[in-house]
PDB file of C-alpha atoms in Angstrom:
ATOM      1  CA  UNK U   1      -6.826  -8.131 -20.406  1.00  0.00           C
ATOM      2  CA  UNK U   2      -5.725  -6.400 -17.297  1.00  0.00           C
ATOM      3  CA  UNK U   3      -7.592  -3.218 -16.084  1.00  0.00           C
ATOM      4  CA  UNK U   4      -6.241  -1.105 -13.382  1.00  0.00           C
ATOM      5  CA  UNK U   5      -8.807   0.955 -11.727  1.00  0.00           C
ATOM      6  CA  UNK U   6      -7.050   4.210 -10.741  1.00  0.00           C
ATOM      7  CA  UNK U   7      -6.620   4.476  -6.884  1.00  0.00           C
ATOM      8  CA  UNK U   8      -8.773   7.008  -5.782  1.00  0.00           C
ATOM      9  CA  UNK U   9     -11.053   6.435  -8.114  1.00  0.00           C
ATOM     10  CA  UNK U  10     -11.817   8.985 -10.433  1.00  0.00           C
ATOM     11  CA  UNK U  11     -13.335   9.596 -13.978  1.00  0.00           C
ATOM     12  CA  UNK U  12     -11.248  10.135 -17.245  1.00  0.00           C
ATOM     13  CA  UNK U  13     -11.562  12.994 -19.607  1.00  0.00           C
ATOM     14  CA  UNK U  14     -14.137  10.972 -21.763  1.00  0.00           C
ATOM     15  CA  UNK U  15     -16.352  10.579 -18.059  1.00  0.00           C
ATOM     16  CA  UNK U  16     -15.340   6.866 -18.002  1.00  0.00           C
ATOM     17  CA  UNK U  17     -13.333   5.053 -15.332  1.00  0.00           C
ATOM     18  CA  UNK U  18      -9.661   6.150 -15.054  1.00  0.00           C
ATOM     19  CA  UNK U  19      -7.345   3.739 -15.722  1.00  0.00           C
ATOM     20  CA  UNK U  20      -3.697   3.551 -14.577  1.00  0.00           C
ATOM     21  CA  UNK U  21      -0.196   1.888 -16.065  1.00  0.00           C
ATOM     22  CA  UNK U  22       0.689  -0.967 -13.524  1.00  0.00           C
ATOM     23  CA  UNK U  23       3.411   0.853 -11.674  1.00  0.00           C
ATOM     24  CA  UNK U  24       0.558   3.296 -10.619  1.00  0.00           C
ATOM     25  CA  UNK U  25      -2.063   0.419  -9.917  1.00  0.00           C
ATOM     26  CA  UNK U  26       0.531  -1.676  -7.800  1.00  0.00           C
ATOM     27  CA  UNK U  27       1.158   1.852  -5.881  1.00  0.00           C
ATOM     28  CA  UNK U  28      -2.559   2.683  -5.197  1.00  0.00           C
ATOM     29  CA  UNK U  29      -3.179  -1.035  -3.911  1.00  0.00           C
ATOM     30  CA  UNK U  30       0.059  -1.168  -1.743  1.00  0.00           C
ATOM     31  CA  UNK U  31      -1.619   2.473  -0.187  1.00  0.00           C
ATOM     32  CA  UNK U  32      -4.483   0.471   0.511  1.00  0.00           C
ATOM     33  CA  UNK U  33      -3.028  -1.891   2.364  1.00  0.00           C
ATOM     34  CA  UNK U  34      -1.376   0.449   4.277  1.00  0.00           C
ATOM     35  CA  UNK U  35      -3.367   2.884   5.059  1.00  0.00           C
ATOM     36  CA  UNK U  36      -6.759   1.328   5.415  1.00  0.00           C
ATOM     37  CA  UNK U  37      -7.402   0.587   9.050  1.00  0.00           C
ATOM     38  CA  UNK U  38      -8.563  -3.055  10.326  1.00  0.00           C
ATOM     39  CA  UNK U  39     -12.071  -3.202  10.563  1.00  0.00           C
ATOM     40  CA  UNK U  40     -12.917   0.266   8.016  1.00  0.00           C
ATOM     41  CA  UNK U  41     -14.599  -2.344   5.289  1.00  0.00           C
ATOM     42  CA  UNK U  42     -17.753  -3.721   5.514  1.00  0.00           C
ATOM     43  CA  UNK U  43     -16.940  -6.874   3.452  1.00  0.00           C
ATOM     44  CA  UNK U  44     -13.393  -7.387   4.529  1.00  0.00           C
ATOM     45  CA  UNK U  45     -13.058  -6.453   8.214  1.00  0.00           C
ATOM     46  CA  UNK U  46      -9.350  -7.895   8.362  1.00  0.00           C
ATOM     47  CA  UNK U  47      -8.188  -5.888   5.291  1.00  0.00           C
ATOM     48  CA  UNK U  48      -5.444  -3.035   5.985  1.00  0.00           C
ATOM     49  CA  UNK U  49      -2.436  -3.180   8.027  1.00  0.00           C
ATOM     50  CA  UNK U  50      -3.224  -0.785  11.223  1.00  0.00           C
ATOM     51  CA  UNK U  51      -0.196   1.554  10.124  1.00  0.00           C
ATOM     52  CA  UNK U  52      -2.305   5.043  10.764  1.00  0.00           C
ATOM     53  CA  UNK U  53      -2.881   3.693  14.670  1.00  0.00           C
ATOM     54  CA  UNK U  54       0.082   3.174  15.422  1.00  0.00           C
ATOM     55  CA  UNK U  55       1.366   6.755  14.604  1.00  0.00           C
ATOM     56  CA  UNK U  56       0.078   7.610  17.758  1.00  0.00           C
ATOM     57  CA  UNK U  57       2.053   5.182  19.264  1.00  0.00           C
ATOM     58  CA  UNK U  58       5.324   6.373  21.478  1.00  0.00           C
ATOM     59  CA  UNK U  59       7.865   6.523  18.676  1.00  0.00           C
ATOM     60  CA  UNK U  60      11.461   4.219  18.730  1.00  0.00           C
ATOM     61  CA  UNK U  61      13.171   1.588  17.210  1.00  0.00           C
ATOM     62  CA  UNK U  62      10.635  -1.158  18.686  1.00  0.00           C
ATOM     63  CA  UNK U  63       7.698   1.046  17.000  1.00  0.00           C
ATOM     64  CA  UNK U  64       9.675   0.740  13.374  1.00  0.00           C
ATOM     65  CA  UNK U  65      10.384  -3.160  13.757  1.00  0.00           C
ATOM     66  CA  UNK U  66       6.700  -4.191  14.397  1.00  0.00           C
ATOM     67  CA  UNK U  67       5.101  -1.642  12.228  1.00  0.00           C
ATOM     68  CA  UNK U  68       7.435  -3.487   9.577  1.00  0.00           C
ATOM     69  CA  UNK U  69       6.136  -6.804  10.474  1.00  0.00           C
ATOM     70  CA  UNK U  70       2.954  -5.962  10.283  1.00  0.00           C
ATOM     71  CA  UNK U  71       2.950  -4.033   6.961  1.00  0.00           C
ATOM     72  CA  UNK U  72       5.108  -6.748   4.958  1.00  0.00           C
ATOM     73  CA  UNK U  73       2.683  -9.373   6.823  1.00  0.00           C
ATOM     74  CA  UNK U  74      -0.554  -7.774   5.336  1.00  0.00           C
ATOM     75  CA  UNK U  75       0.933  -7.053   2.056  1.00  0.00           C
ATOM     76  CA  UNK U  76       1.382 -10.527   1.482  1.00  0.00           C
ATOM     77  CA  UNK U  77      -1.871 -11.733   3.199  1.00  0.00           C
ATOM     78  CA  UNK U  78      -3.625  -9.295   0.554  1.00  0.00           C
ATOM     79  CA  UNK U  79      -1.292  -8.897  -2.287  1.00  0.00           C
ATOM     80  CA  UNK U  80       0.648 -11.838  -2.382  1.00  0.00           C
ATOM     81  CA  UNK U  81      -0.606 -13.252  -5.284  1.00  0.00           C
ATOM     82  CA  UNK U  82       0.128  -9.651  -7.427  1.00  0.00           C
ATOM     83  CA  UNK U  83       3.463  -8.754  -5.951  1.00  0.00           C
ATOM     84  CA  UNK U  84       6.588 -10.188  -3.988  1.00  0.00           C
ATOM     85  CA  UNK U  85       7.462  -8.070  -1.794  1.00  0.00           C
ATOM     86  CA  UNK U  86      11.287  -8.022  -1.644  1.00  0.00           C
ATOM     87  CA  UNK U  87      11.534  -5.769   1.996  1.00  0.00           C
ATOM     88  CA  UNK U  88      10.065  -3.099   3.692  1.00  0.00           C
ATOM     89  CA  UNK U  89      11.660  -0.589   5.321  1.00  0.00           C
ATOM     90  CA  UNK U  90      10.062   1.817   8.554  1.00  0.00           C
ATOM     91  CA  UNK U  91      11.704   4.492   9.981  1.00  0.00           C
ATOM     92  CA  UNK U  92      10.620   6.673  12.852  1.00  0.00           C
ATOM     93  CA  UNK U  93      11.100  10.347  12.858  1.00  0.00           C
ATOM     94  CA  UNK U  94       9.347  12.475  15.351  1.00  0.00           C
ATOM     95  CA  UNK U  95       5.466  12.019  14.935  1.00  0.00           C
ATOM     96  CA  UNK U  96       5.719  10.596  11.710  1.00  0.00           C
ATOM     97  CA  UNK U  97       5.984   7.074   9.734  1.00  0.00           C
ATOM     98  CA  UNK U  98       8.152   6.376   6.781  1.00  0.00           C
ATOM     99  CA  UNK U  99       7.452   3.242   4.601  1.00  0.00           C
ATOM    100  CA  UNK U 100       9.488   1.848   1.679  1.00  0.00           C
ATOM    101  CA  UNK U 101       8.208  -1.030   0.278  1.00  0.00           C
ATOM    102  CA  UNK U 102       9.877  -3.262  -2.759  1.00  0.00           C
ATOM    103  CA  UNK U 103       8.705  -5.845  -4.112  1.00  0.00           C
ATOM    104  CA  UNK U 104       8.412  -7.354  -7.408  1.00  0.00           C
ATOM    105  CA  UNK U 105       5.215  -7.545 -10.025  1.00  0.00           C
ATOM    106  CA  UNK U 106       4.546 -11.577 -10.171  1.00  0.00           C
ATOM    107  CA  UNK U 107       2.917 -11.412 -13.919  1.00  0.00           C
ATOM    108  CA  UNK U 108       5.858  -9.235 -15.299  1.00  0.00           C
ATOM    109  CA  UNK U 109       9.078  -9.601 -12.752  1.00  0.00           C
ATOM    110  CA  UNK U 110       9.051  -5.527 -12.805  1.00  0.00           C
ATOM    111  CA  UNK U 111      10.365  -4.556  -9.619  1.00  0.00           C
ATOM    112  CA  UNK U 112       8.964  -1.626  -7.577  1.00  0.00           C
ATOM    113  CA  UNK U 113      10.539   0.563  -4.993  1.00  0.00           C
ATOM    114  CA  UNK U 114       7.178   2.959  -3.195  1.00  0.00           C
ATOM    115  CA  UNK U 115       7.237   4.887  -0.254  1.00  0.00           C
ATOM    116  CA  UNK U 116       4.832   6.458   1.771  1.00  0.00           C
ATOM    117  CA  UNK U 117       4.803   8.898   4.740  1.00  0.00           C
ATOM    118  CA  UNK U 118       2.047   8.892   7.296  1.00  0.00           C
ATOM    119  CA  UNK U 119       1.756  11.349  10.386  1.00  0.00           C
ATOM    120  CA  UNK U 120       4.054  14.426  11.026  1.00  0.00           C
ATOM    121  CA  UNK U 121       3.908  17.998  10.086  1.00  0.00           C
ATOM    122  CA  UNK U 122       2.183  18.932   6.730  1.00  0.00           C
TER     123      UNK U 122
END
């Protein structure tokens, strides 16, 4: 049996863990990855990709094309074994981040298109 702890956690109407549907789980965990800064856990000081530093960095094309080395690296250092991710996709607009990321459930073959925006107004 499978159970996929929401992402943030939170509690159910019956005060029990919520649960999520995988599409949601495989969301929460690549926002994880992504967002979760080298060095923030205890337990796992090389978990998280470094994307919310480098939003401060001077924006271009060069900026885009290692941020998406370095996300589709540490999705498959961490996740590798759930998904396979398929491409990811950065764009640079102003102060802000873009990220698509595909990739593929391994259990089911599902495939998953999820993007996120870091930085920027609002």
């Amino acid at each position: 049996m499978n159970v996929n702890v929401r992402f943030p956690y939170e509690f159910d109407g019956r005060g029990r863990t919520a649960l999520d549907d995988e599409d949601r789980y495989v969301r929460g965990l690549i926002e994880q990855v992504l967002f979760t800064s080298p060095g923030e856990r205890v337990n796992r000081p090389d978990f998280g990709s470094g994307l919310a530093q480098l939003v401060f960095a001077p924006n271009g094309t060069e900026l885009a094309a290692t941020t998406q080395m370095l996300v589709h690296a540490a999705l498959q250092q961490w996740l590798g074994d759930l998904v396979e991710v398929e491409s990811v996709e950065v764009e640079a607009e102003d102060a802000a981040l873009r990220v698509t990321v595909a990739c593929a459930v391994r259990r089911t073959g599902a495939r998953q298109v999820h993007s996120f925006s870091h930085g920027g107004a609002g």
